[in-house]
């Protein structure tokens, strides 16, 4: 409905303002309580500087017209992010880049007489292949001697999870699903190996920081005394210390299950290139032209790149963090490609207040088109998910579907059956087509030359 206004579920905590949507545009209202800081954000030149550097979304200031309220001061119309993602869906380098941009913004803010009061990782999104800071109400006037109020939050949202990935296990990035306000520093301190106590940055920003939190818990008057006064120079030194440590951190990985998938595919080079042409051809046949494509089980993004190169914004999902890391690092200059970690058998659920503060994967759809290549045998054979269940799920998340059927006599399907009994009598092309036809109309299908696989183009009924 035209002019219908809906508010962003995740912005209810901020007394300074809120995000709302109207006519497929994004607006951020500014309440009068934030007037002085917002005016400084404009007059100091901070907004202009950050926009010029591409560190924040560009926005236009409007007088309030949509919502008649005495509490509202101004409204910002901002650029729209094609797909909202969350830190627990990012690769190591995505989280690392988000941390560095936050520190960069804090340093620039100090140069303009302001400071970040909020350093949440949820304030960073990926736009045109790069991280951008989206919460324009996170800036406050800098006060001489005042500590950085967002320091603890930065350590919990960025430094602690990055340290756990580097020094323990990449899978610990998923701990951010449990702790929506970042990894508790005392927990990070317990999980990190003893050698990190010999690292000055980790000692100061995680281990000692955690001990001070415990010591001064529920003692507000003593906390103020403990914090004391800190000069701007000392604050800049803290930022430098954090930045140097984060830049030094590297995720040294071994082989993971699918990270080198395309090195061991059963396709000949000729068949692989033919499959690429089929996918590109199917994408071009979809009408209207897709604005949002989800590549499910994308690995390192070989086929996501086809979609993004056609100018279609493509979210490139994969369960393997190494594959997603490679995808992100290789395609940083791609404006239409966003690699993310996703377990399709346990997709991202809604979390936070009322399970809506951070949205589920399904609620961020449906996509205009989903690509599911070399995936059906993993879902049906490895995970025992019937074709009918797969088809029903896919019909919830996409309006068009490009999917590859992998028969049992395919060499990769045979590998899945080596260590288990074949209890899949209905895993046939006929059953696949029958079950998917309940939810999709099959528009086209092509044999993938040089293989036994079939590629389908389907449209949701």
CSV table of C-alpha atoms in Angstrom, one decimal:
chain,number,residue,atom,x,y,z
A,1,UNK,CA,0.0,0.0,0.0
A,2,UNK,CA,1.4,3.4,-1.0
A,3,UNK,CA,2.7,5.6,1.8
A,4,UNK,CA,2.3,2.8,4.4
A,5,UNK,CA,4.9,3.2,7.1
A,6,UNK,CA,6.6,0.4,9.0
A,7,UNK,CA,9.2,0.7,11.8
A,8,UNK,CA,12.4,-1.3,12.0
A,9,UNK,CA,12.0,-3.9,14.8
A,10,UNK,CA,15.6,-3.5,16.0
A,11,UNK,CA,15.6,0.3,16.6
A,12,UNK,CA,13.3,0.4,19.6
A,13,UNK,CA,16.1,0.6,22.1
A,14,UNK,CA,17.4,4.0,20.9
A,15,UNK,CA,15.7,7.0,22.6
A,16,UNK,CA,17.5,9.3,20.0
A,17,UNK,CA,15.4,8.0,17.1
A,18,UNK,CA,14.2,5.1,15.0
A,19,UNK,CA,14.3,3.7,11.5
A,20,UNK,CA,11.2,3.4,9.4
A,21,UNK,CA,10.3,2.4,5.8
A,22,UNK,CA,8.0,4.1,3.3
A,23,UNK,CA,7.5,3.4,-0.4
A,24,UNK,CA,10.6,1.1,-0.4
A,25,UNK,CA,12.7,3.9,1.0
A,26,UNK,CA,14.6,4.1,4.4
A,27,UNK,CA,14.2,6.9,6.8
A,28,UNK,CA,15.7,7.6,10.3
A,29,UNK,CA,13.8,10.0,12.5
A,30,UNK,CA,15.7,12.1,15.0
A,31,UNK,CA,14.1,12.9,18.2
A,32,UNK,CA,14.5,16.3,19.9
A,33,UNK,CA,16.4,14.7,22.7
A,34,UNK,CA,19.2,14.2,20.2
A,35,UNK,CA,19.0,17.7,18.7
A,36,UNK,CA,22.2,19.2,20.0
A,37,UNK,CA,24.4,16.2,19.1
A,38,UNK,CA,22.7,15.9,15.7
A,39,UNK,CA,23.3,19.6,15.0
A,40,UNK,CA,27.0,19.2,15.9
A,41,UNK,CA,27.2,16.1,13.7
A,42,UNK,CA,26.2,18.4,10.8
A,43,UNK,CA,27.9,21.7,11.7
A,44,UNK,CA,31.3,20.0,12.6
A,45,UNK,CA,31.6,18.6,9.1
A,46,UNK,CA,31.7,15.0,10.5
A,47,UNK,CA,28.8,13.8,8.4
A,48,UNK,CA,30.2,15.3,5.2
A,49,UNK,CA,33.7,13.8,5.9
A,50,UNK,CA,32.4,10.3,6.7
A,51,UNK,CA,30.2,10.3,3.6
A,52,UNK,CA,33.1,11.5,1.4
A,53,UNK,CA,35.3,8.6,2.7
A,54,UNK,CA,32.5,6.1,2.1
A,55,UNK,CA,32.4,5.2,5.8
A,56,UNK,CA,28.7,5.9,6.3
A,57,UNK,CA,25.6,5.8,4.2
A,58,UNK,CA,24.7,9.0,2.3
A,59,UNK,CA,21.6,10.7,3.6
A,60,UNK,CA,19.4,13.8,3.1
A,61,UNK,CA,18.0,15.8,6.0
A,62,UNK,CA,14.2,16.5,5.8
A,63,UNK,CA,11.8,18.2,8.1
A,64,UNK,CA,9.4,15.8,9.7
A,65,UNK,CA,6.3,15.2,7.6
A,66,UNK,CA,5.3,11.6,7.9
A,67,UNK,CA,4.8,11.4,11.6
A,68,UNK,CA,3.1,14.2,13.5
A,69,UNK,CA,4.8,14.2,16.8
A,70,UNK,CA,6.2,16.9,19.1
A,71,UNK,CA,9.1,14.6,20.0
A,72,UNK,CA,10.5,14.5,16.5
A,73,UNK,CA,13.2,17.0,15.3
A,74,UNK,CA,14.3,16.0,11.8
A,75,UNK,CA,14.2,13.0,9.5
A,76,UNK,CA,17.1,11.5,7.5
A,77,UNK,CA,16.4,9.7,4.2
A,78,UNK,CA,19.2,7.2,3.8
A,79,UNK,CA,20.5,4.8,1.1
A,80,UNK,CA,19.0,1.4,1.3
A,81,UNK,CA,21.1,-1.7,2.1
A,82,UNK,CA,20.1,-4.5,-0.3
A,83,UNK,CA,20.4,-7.2,2.4
A,84,UNK,CA,20.9,-6.8,6.2
A,85,UNK,CA,23.4,-9.3,7.6
A,86,UNK,CA,24.6,-10.0,11.1
A,87,UNK,CA,28.1,-10.6,12.7
A,88,UNK,CA,27.4,-14.3,13.3
A,89,UNK,CA,26.9,-14.7,9.5
A,90,UNK,CA,30.2,-13.0,8.6
A,91,UNK,CA,33.6,-14.5,7.7
A,92,UNK,CA,36.7,-13.7,9.8
A,93,UNK,CA,37.8,-10.9,7.4
A,94,UNK,CA,34.3,-9.4,7.4
A,95,UNK,CA,34.3,-9.1,11.2
A,96,UNK,CA,37.8,-7.8,11.1
A,97,UNK,CA,37.0,-5.1,8.5
A,98,UNK,CA,33.9,-4.1,10.4
A,99,UNK,CA,36.1,-3.6,13.5
A,100,UNK,CA,38.7,-1.5,11.7
A,101,UNK,CA,36.1,0.8,10.2
A,102,UNK,CA,34.6,1.4,13.6
A,103,UNK,CA,37.9,2.4,15.0
A,104,UNK,CA,38.6,4.6,12.0
A,105,UNK,CA,35.2,6.4,12.5
A,106,UNK,CA,35.9,6.9,16.2
A,107,UNK,CA,39.3,8.5,15.3
A,108,UNK,CA,37.7,10.8,12.7
A,109,UNK,CA,34.9,11.7,15.1
A,110,UNK,CA,37.4,12.8,17.7
A,111,UNK,CA,39.0,15.1,15.1
A,112,UNK,CA,35.6,16.8,14.7
A,113,UNK,CA,34.8,17.1,18.4
A,114,UNK,CA,32.6,14.0,18.7
A,115,UNK,CA,32.8,10.4,19.9
A,116,UNK,CA,31.0,7.2,19.3
A,117,UNK,CA,28.7,6.3,22.1
A,118,UNK,CA,27.8,3.0,20.5
A,119,UNK,CA,30.3,0.6,18.9
A,120,UNK,CA,28.0,-2.4,18.3
A,121,UNK,CA,28.9,-4.7,15.4
A,122,UNK,CA,25.2,-4.5,14.4
A,123,UNK,CA,25.9,-0.9,13.4
A,124,UNK,CA,28.0,-2.1,10.5
A,125,UNK,CA,26.6,-3.5,7.2
A,126,UNK,CA,28.1,-4.3,3.9
A,127,UNK,CA,27.3,-2.0,1.0
A,128,UNK,CA,28.9,-2.1,-2.5
A,129,UNK,CA,31.3,-4.7,-1.2
A,130,UNK,CA,32.6,-2.6,1.7
A,131,UNK,CA,31.6,-2.2,5.4
A,132,UNK,CA,29.7,1.0,6.2
A,133,UNK,CA,28.5,2.3,9.6
A,134,UNK,CA,24.7,2.7,9.5
A,135,UNK,CA,23.7,4.2,12.9
A,136,UNK,CA,24.0,7.9,12.4
A,137,UNK,CA,22.7,8.6,15.9
A,138,UNK,CA,25.6,6.9,17.6
A,139,UNK,CA,27.7,10.1,17.8
A,140,UNK,CA,27.8,12.4,20.8
A,141,UNK,CA,29.8,15.5,21.7
A,142,UNK,CA,33.3,14.7,23.0
A,143,UNK,CA,34.0,15.8,26.5
A,144,UNK,CA,37.6,16.4,27.6
A,145,UNK,CA,38.7,13.7,30.1
A,146,UNK,CA,35.7,11.5,29.5
A,147,UNK,CA,36.5,7.8,28.8
A,148,UNK,CA,35.3,6.2,25.6
A,149,UNK,CA,31.9,4.9,26.7
A,150,UNK,CA,31.7,2.4,23.8
A,151,UNK,CA,35.1,0.8,24.7
A,152,UNK,CA,33.7,-2.2,26.5
A,153,UNK,CA,31.1,-2.8,23.7
A,154,UNK,CA,33.8,-2.6,21.1
A,155,UNK,CA,35.9,-5.2,22.9
A,156,UNK,CA,32.9,-7.5,23.3
A,157,UNK,CA,31.6,-7.2,19.8
A,158,UNK,CA,34.9,-7.2,17.9
A,159,UNK,CA,38.1,-7.9,19.8
A,160,UNK,CA,36.9,-10.9,21.9
A,161,UNK,CA,35.3,-12.8,19.0
A,162,UNK,CA,38.2,-12.2,16.7
A,163,UNK,CA,40.6,-13.4,19.3
A,164,UNK,CA,38.6,-16.5,19.9
A,165,UNK,CA,38.6,-17.3,16.2
A,166,UNK,CA,42.3,-16.8,15.8
A,167,UNK,CA,43.4,-18.5,19.0
A,168,UNK,CA,40.7,-21.2,19.4
A,169,UNK,CA,38.3,-22.1,16.7
A,170,UNK,CA,36.4,-20.3,13.9
A,171,UNK,CA,33.1,-22.0,15.1
A,172,UNK,CA,33.3,-19.8,18.2
A,173,UNK,CA,32.1,-16.9,16.0
A,174,UNK,CA,28.6,-18.5,16.5
A,175,UNK,CA,28.7,-17.5,20.1
A,176,UNK,CA,27.5,-14.1,19.0
A,177,UNK,CA,24.1,-15.7,18.4
A,178,UNK,CA,23.9,-16.4,22.1
A,179,UNK,CA,25.3,-13.1,23.4
A,180,UNK,CA,23.5,-10.5,21.4
A,181,UNK,CA,25.6,-7.7,23.1
A,182,UNK,CA,28.9,-9.3,22.4
A,183,UNK,CA,31.0,-12.0,24.0
A,184,UNK,CA,31.3,-11.4,27.8
A,185,UNK,CA,34.9,-10.5,28.5
A,186,UNK,CA,35.2,-12.8,31.5
A,187,UNK,CA,34.1,-15.7,29.2
A,188,UNK,CA,36.5,-14.8,26.5
A,189,UNK,CA,39.3,-14.5,29.1
A,190,UNK,CA,38.5,-18.1,30.3
A,191,UNK,CA,38.4,-19.5,26.8
A,192,UNK,CA,41.5,-17.9,25.4
A,193,UNK,CA,44.8,-19.8,25.8
A,194,UNK,CA,47.3,-18.8,28.4
A,195,UNK,CA,49.7,-17.4,25.8
A,196,UNK,CA,47.4,-14.5,25.2
A,197,UNK,CA,48.2,-13.2,28.7
A,198,UNK,CA,51.7,-12.5,27.4
A,199,UNK,CA,50.2,-10.3,24.6
A,200,UNK,CA,50.0,-6.7,26.0
A,201,UNK,CA,46.9,-5.8,23.9
A,202,UNK,CA,44.9,-8.9,25.0
A,203,UNK,CA,46.1,-8.5,28.6
A,204,UNK,CA,44.8,-4.9,28.7
A,205,UNK,CA,41.7,-5.0,26.5
A,206,UNK,CA,40.4,-8.5,27.4
A,207,UNK,CA,42.0,-10.1,30.5
A,208,UNK,CA,42.5,-7.1,32.7
A,209,UNK,CA,39.3,-5.5,31.3
A,210,UNK,CA,37.3,-8.6,32.3
A,211,UNK,CA,38.8,-8.5,35.9
A,212,UNK,CA,37.9,-4.8,36.3
A,213,UNK,CA,34.3,-5.5,35.2
A,214,UNK,CA,34.0,-8.2,37.8
A,215,UNK,CA,35.6,-6.1,40.5
A,216,UNK,CA,33.4,-3.1,40.0
A,217,UNK,CA,30.1,-4.9,39.1
A,218,UNK,CA,27.1,-3.2,40.9
A,219,UNK,CA,29.4,-0.5,42.3
A,220,UNK,CA,28.5,2.5,40.2
A,221,UNK,CA,30.2,5.1,42.4
A,222,UNK,CA,33.4,3.2,42.5
A,223,UNK,CA,33.3,2.6,38.7
A,224,UNK,CA,33.2,6.4,38.2
A,225,UNK,CA,36.2,6.8,40.5
A,226,UNK,CA,38.0,3.9,38.8
A,227,UNK,CA,37.5,5.3,35.3
A,228,UNK,CA,38.9,8.7,36.3
A,229,UNK,CA,39.9,11.2,33.6
A,230,UNK,CA,41.5,10.3,30.3
A,231,UNK,CA,43.1,12.7,27.9
A,232,UNK,CA,42.3,12.7,24.2
A,233,UNK,CA,45.9,11.6,23.5
A,234,UNK,CA,45.5,8.6,25.8
A,235,UNK,CA,42.2,7.8,24.1
A,236,UNK,CA,43.9,7.9,20.7
A,237,UNK,CA,46.6,5.6,22.0
A,238,UNK,CA,43.9,3.0,23.0
A,239,UNK,CA,42.5,3.2,19.5
A,240,UNK,CA,46.0,2.7,18.1
A,241,UNK,CA,46.6,-0.3,20.3
A,242,UNK,CA,43.3,-1.9,19.3
A,243,UNK,CA,43.9,-1.2,15.6
A,244,UNK,CA,47.4,-2.6,15.6
A,245,UNK,CA,46.3,-5.8,17.4
A,246,UNK,CA,43.3,-6.3,15.1
A,247,UNK,CA,45.4,-5.7,11.9
A,248,UNK,CA,48.0,-8.3,13.2
A,249,UNK,CA,45.4,-11.0,13.7
A,250,UNK,CA,45.3,-13.6,10.9
A,251,UNK,CA,43.1,-16.7,10.7
A,252,UNK,CA,45.4,-19.6,9.9
A,253,UNK,CA,43.2,-22.4,8.6
A,254,UNK,CA,43.6,-25.9,7.5
A,255,UNK,CA,41.4,-27.6,4.8
A,256,UNK,CA,37.7,-27.6,5.6
A,257,UNK,CA,35.1,-29.8,4.0
A,258,UNK,CA,34.2,-27.6,1.0
A,259,UNK,CA,36.8,-24.9,0.9
A,260,UNK,CA,38.6,-26.5,-2.1
A,261,UNK,CA,35.4,-28.0,-3.6
A,262,UNK,CA,36.0,-26.7,-7.1
A,263,UNK,CA,39.5,-28.2,-7.1
A,264,UNK,CA,37.9,-31.6,-6.7
A,265,UNK,CA,34.7,-31.3,-8.6
A,266,UNK,CA,33.7,-34.2,-10.9
A,267,UNK,CA,33.1,-31.8,-13.8
A,268,UNK,CA,35.4,-31.5,-16.7
A,269,UNK,CA,36.4,-27.9,-17.4
A,270,UNK,CA,34.2,-28.0,-20.5
A,271,UNK,CA,31.2,-29.2,-18.6
A,272,UNK,CA,31.8,-26.6,-15.8
A,273,UNK,CA,31.9,-23.8,-18.4
A,274,UNK,CA,28.8,-25.1,-20.0
A,275,UNK,CA,27.0,-25.2,-16.7
A,276,UNK,CA,28.0,-21.5,-16.2
A,277,UNK,CA,26.4,-20.6,-19.5
A,278,UNK,CA,23.2,-22.5,-18.6
A,279,UNK,CA,22.9,-20.6,-15.2
A,280,UNK,CA,23.5,-17.2,-16.9
A,281,UNK,CA,20.9,-18.1,-19.6
A,282,UNK,CA,18.3,-19.1,-17.0
A,283,UNK,CA,18.9,-15.9,-15.0
A,284,UNK,CA,18.4,-13.8,-18.1
A,285,UNK,CA,15.0,-15.5,-18.8
A,286,UNK,CA,13.5,-14.6,-15.4
A,287,UNK,CA,11.0,-11.8,-15.7
A,288,UNK,CA,10.8,-9.3,-14.1
A,289,UNK,CA,14.6,-9.0,-13.7
A,290,UNK,CA,15.6,-10.2,-10.2
A,291,UNK,CA,16.8,-7.5,-7.8
A,292,UNK,CA,17.8,-10.0,-5.1
A,293,UNK,CA,19.4,-13.4,-5.7
A,294,UNK,CA,20.3,-16.0,-3.1
A,295,UNK,CA,23.0,-18.5,-4.0
A,296,UNK,CA,22.5,-21.5,-1.6
A,297,UNK,CA,25.5,-23.6,-1.0
A,298,UNK,CA,27.6,-21.2,-3.0
A,299,UNK,CA,31.0,-22.4,-1.8
A,300,UNK,CA,33.6,-19.8,-3.0
A,301,UNK,CA,31.1,-18.0,-5.2
A,302,UNK,CA,31.9,-19.2,-8.7
A,303,UNK,CA,28.2,-19.1,-9.7
A,304,UNK,CA,27.3,-16.1,-7.4
A,305,UNK,CA,29.8,-14.1,-9.6
A,306,UNK,CA,27.8,-14.9,-12.7
A,307,UNK,CA,24.7,-13.4,-11.1
A,308,UNK,CA,26.5,-10.4,-9.6
A,309,UNK,CA,28.2,-9.7,-12.9
A,310,UNK,CA,24.8,-9.4,-14.5
A,311,UNK,CA,24.1,-6.6,-12.1
A,312,UNK,CA,21.9,-8.7,-9.8
A,313,UNK,CA,22.6,-8.2,-6.0
A,314,UNK,CA,23.6,-11.7,-4.9
A,315,UNK,CA,23.8,-13.1,-1.3
A,316,UNK,CA,26.3,-15.9,-1.5
A,317,UNK,CA,25.5,-18.4,1.3
A,318,UNK,CA,27.7,-21.3,2.4
A,319,UNK,CA,28.1,-23.4,5.5
A,320,UNK,CA,31.9,-23.5,5.3
A,321,UNK,CA,33.6,-20.5,6.9
A,322,UNK,CA,36.7,-21.0,4.8
A,323,UNK,CA,34.8,-21.0,1.6
A,324,UNK,CA,33.0,-17.8,2.7
A,325,UNK,CA,36.3,-16.2,3.7
A,326,UNK,CA,37.8,-16.9,0.3
A,327,UNK,CA,34.7,-15.6,-1.4
A,328,UNK,CA,34.8,-12.3,0.5
A,329,UNK,CA,38.5,-11.7,0.1
A,330,UNK,CA,38.5,-12.5,-3.6
A,331,UNK,CA,35.4,-10.4,-4.4
A,332,UNK,CA,35.9,-7.3,-2.2
A,333,UNK,CA,35.6,-5.1,-5.3
A,334,UNK,CA,32.2,-6.6,-6.4
A,335,UNK,CA,29.4,-4.1,-5.6
A,336,UNK,CA,26.7,-6.8,-6.0
A,337,UNK,CA,28.1,-9.7,-4.0
A,338,UNK,CA,27.7,-10.5,-0.3
A,339,UNK,CA,29.2,-13.7,1.0
A,340,UNK,CA,27.7,-15.0,4.3
A,341,UNK,CA,27.9,-18.1,6.5
A,342,UNK,CA,24.7,-20.1,6.6
A,343,UNK,CA,23.7,-23.7,7.6
A,344,UNK,CA,20.7,-24.3,5.3
A,345,UNK,CA,19.6,-27.2,7.5
A,346,UNK,CA,19.6,-24.9,10.5
A,347,UNK,CA,19.1,-21.4,9.0
A,348,UNK,CA,19.5,-18.2,10.9
A,349,UNK,CA,16.6,-17.7,13.3
A,350,UNK,CA,15.1,-14.6,14.8
A,351,UNK,CA,16.8,-13.6,18.0
A,352,UNK,CA,16.8,-10.8,20.5
A,353,UNK,CA,13.7,-9.2,22.0
A,354,UNK,CA,10.5,-11.0,20.9
A,355,UNK,CA,12.7,-13.0,18.4
A,356,UNK,CA,12.4,-10.1,16.0
A,357,UNK,CA,15.3,-7.8,17.0
A,358,UNK,CA,17.6,-9.7,14.6
A,359,UNK,CA,15.7,-11.2,11.8
A,360,UNK,CA,15.6,-14.8,10.6
A,361,UNK,CA,16.9,-15.8,7.2
A,362,UNK,CA,13.4,-16.5,6.0
A,363,UNK,CA,12.0,-13.2,7.1
A,364,UNK,CA,14.6,-11.3,5.2
A,365,UNK,CA,13.2,-12.9,2.0
A,366,UNK,CA,11.8,-13.9,-0.2
A,367,UNK,CA,14.5,-13.6,-2.8
A,368,UNK,CA,13.5,-12.9,-6.4
A,369,UNK,CA,15.6,-15.9,-7.4
A,370,UNK,CA,17.5,-18.7,-5.5
A,371,UNK,CA,20.3,-20.7,-7.0
A,372,UNK,CA,20.7,-24.3,-5.6
A,373,UNK,CA,23.6,-26.1,-7.4
A,374,UNK,CA,25.2,-29.3,-6.3
A,375,UNK,CA,23.0,-29.1,-3.2
A,376,UNK,CA,20.0,-31.4,-3.5
A,377,UNK,CA,22.0,-34.6,-2.8
A,378,UNK,CA,23.5,-33.1,0.4
A,379,UNK,CA,20.1,-32.2,1.7
A,380,UNK,CA,18.3,-35.4,0.7
A,381,UNK,CA,21.0,-38.0,1.3
A,382,UNK,CA,23.3,-36.5,3.9
A,383,UNK,CA,20.6,-34.9,6.0
A,384,UNK,CA,17.6,-37.2,5.2
A,385,UNK,CA,15.4,-34.4,4.1
A,386,UNK,CA,12.6,-35.5,1.6
A,387,UNK,CA,12.2,-33.7,-1.7
A,388,UNK,CA,8.8,-32.5,-0.6
A,389,UNK,CA,10.2,-30.8,2.5
A,390,UNK,CA,13.0,-29.2,0.5
A,391,UNK,CA,10.6,-27.9,-2.2
A,392,UNK,CA,8.2,-26.5,0.5
A,393,UNK,CA,11.1,-24.7,2.2
A,394,UNK,CA,12.5,-23.2,-1.0
A,395,UNK,CA,9.0,-22.0,-2.0
A,396,UNK,CA,9.0,-19.9,1.2
A,397,UNK,CA,12.2,-18.2,0.4
A,398,UNK,CA,12.2,-17.5,-3.3
A,399,UNK,CA,9.9,-16.7,-6.2
A,400,UNK,CA,12.1,-18.3,-8.9
A,401,UNK,CA,14.5,-21.2,-8.6
A,402,UNK,CA,17.5,-22.5,-10.5
A,403,UNK,CA,18.2,-25.9,-9.1
A,404,UNK,CA,20.4,-28.8,-10.1
A,405,UNK,CA,19.3,-32.4,-9.8
A,406,UNK,CA,22.2,-34.8,-8.9
A,407,UNK,CA,21.3,-38.4,-9.6
A,408,UNK,CA,22.4,-41.3,-7.5
A,409,UNK,CA,24.9,-42.6,-10.1
A,410,UNK,CA,26.7,-39.2,-10.0
A,411,UNK,CA,30.2,-39.8,-8.5
A,412,UNK,CA,29.7,-37.2,-5.8
A,413,UNK,CA,26.3,-38.7,-4.8
A,414,UNK,CA,28.0,-42.1,-4.7
A,415,UNK,CA,30.5,-40.8,-2.2
A,416,UNK,CA,27.7,-39.8,0.2
A,417,UNK,CA,26.4,-43.4,0.1
A,418,UNK,CA,29.7,-45.2,0.7
A,419,UNK,CA,29.4,-45.2,4.5
A,420,UNK,CA,25.7,-45.6,4.8
A,421,UNK,CA,22.8,-47.8,3.6
A,422,UNK,CA,20.9,-46.6,0.6
A,423,UNK,CA,17.5,-46.0,2.2
A,424,UNK,CA,16.4,-43.5,-0.5
A,425,UNK,CA,14.2,-45.4,-3.0
A,426,UNK,CA,12.4,-42.1,-3.8
A,427,UNK,CA,15.6,-40.3,-4.8
A,428,UNK,CA,14.8,-40.3,-8.5
A,429,UNK,CA,14.4,-37.6,-11.2
A,430,UNK,CA,10.7,-38.5,-11.5
A,431,UNK,CA,10.1,-38.1,-7.7
A,432,UNK,CA,12.1,-34.9,-7.7
A,433,UNK,CA,10.0,-33.3,-10.5
A,434,UNK,CA,6.7,-34.6,-8.9
A,435,UNK,CA,7.4,-33.1,-5.5
A,436,UNK,CA,8.8,-29.8,-6.8
A,437,UNK,CA,5.8,-29.4,-9.1
A,438,UNK,CA,3.6,-29.1,-6.1
A,439,UNK,CA,5.2,-25.7,-5.4
A,440,UNK,CA,6.9,-24.6,-8.6
A,441,UNK,CA,6.1,-24.7,-12.3
A,442,UNK,CA,9.0,-26.2,-14.2
A,443,UNK,CA,9.8,-23.6,-17.0
A,444,UNK,CA,12.9,-25.2,-18.5
A,445,UNK,CA,15.4,-28.0,-17.9
A,446,UNK,CA,18.7,-28.8,-19.5
A,447,UNK,CA,21.1,-31.7,-19.3
A,448,UNK,CA,24.5,-30.5,-18.0
A,449,UNK,CA,26.8,-31.8,-20.8
A,450,UNK,CA,29.7,-33.9,-19.6
A,451,UNK,CA,27.8,-35.0,-16.5
A,452,UNK,CA,24.7,-36.9,-15.5
A,453,UNK,CA,23.1,-33.8,-13.8
A,454,UNK,CA,20.1,-31.8,-14.9
A,455,UNK,CA,19.6,-28.0,-14.4
A,456,UNK,CA,16.0,-26.7,-13.9
A,457,UNK,CA,14.5,-23.3,-14.1
A,458,UNK,CA,11.3,-23.1,-11.9
A,459,UNK,CA,8.8,-20.4,-10.9
A,460,UNK,CA,6.8,-20.5,-7.7
A,461,UNK,CA,3.2,-21.3,-8.2
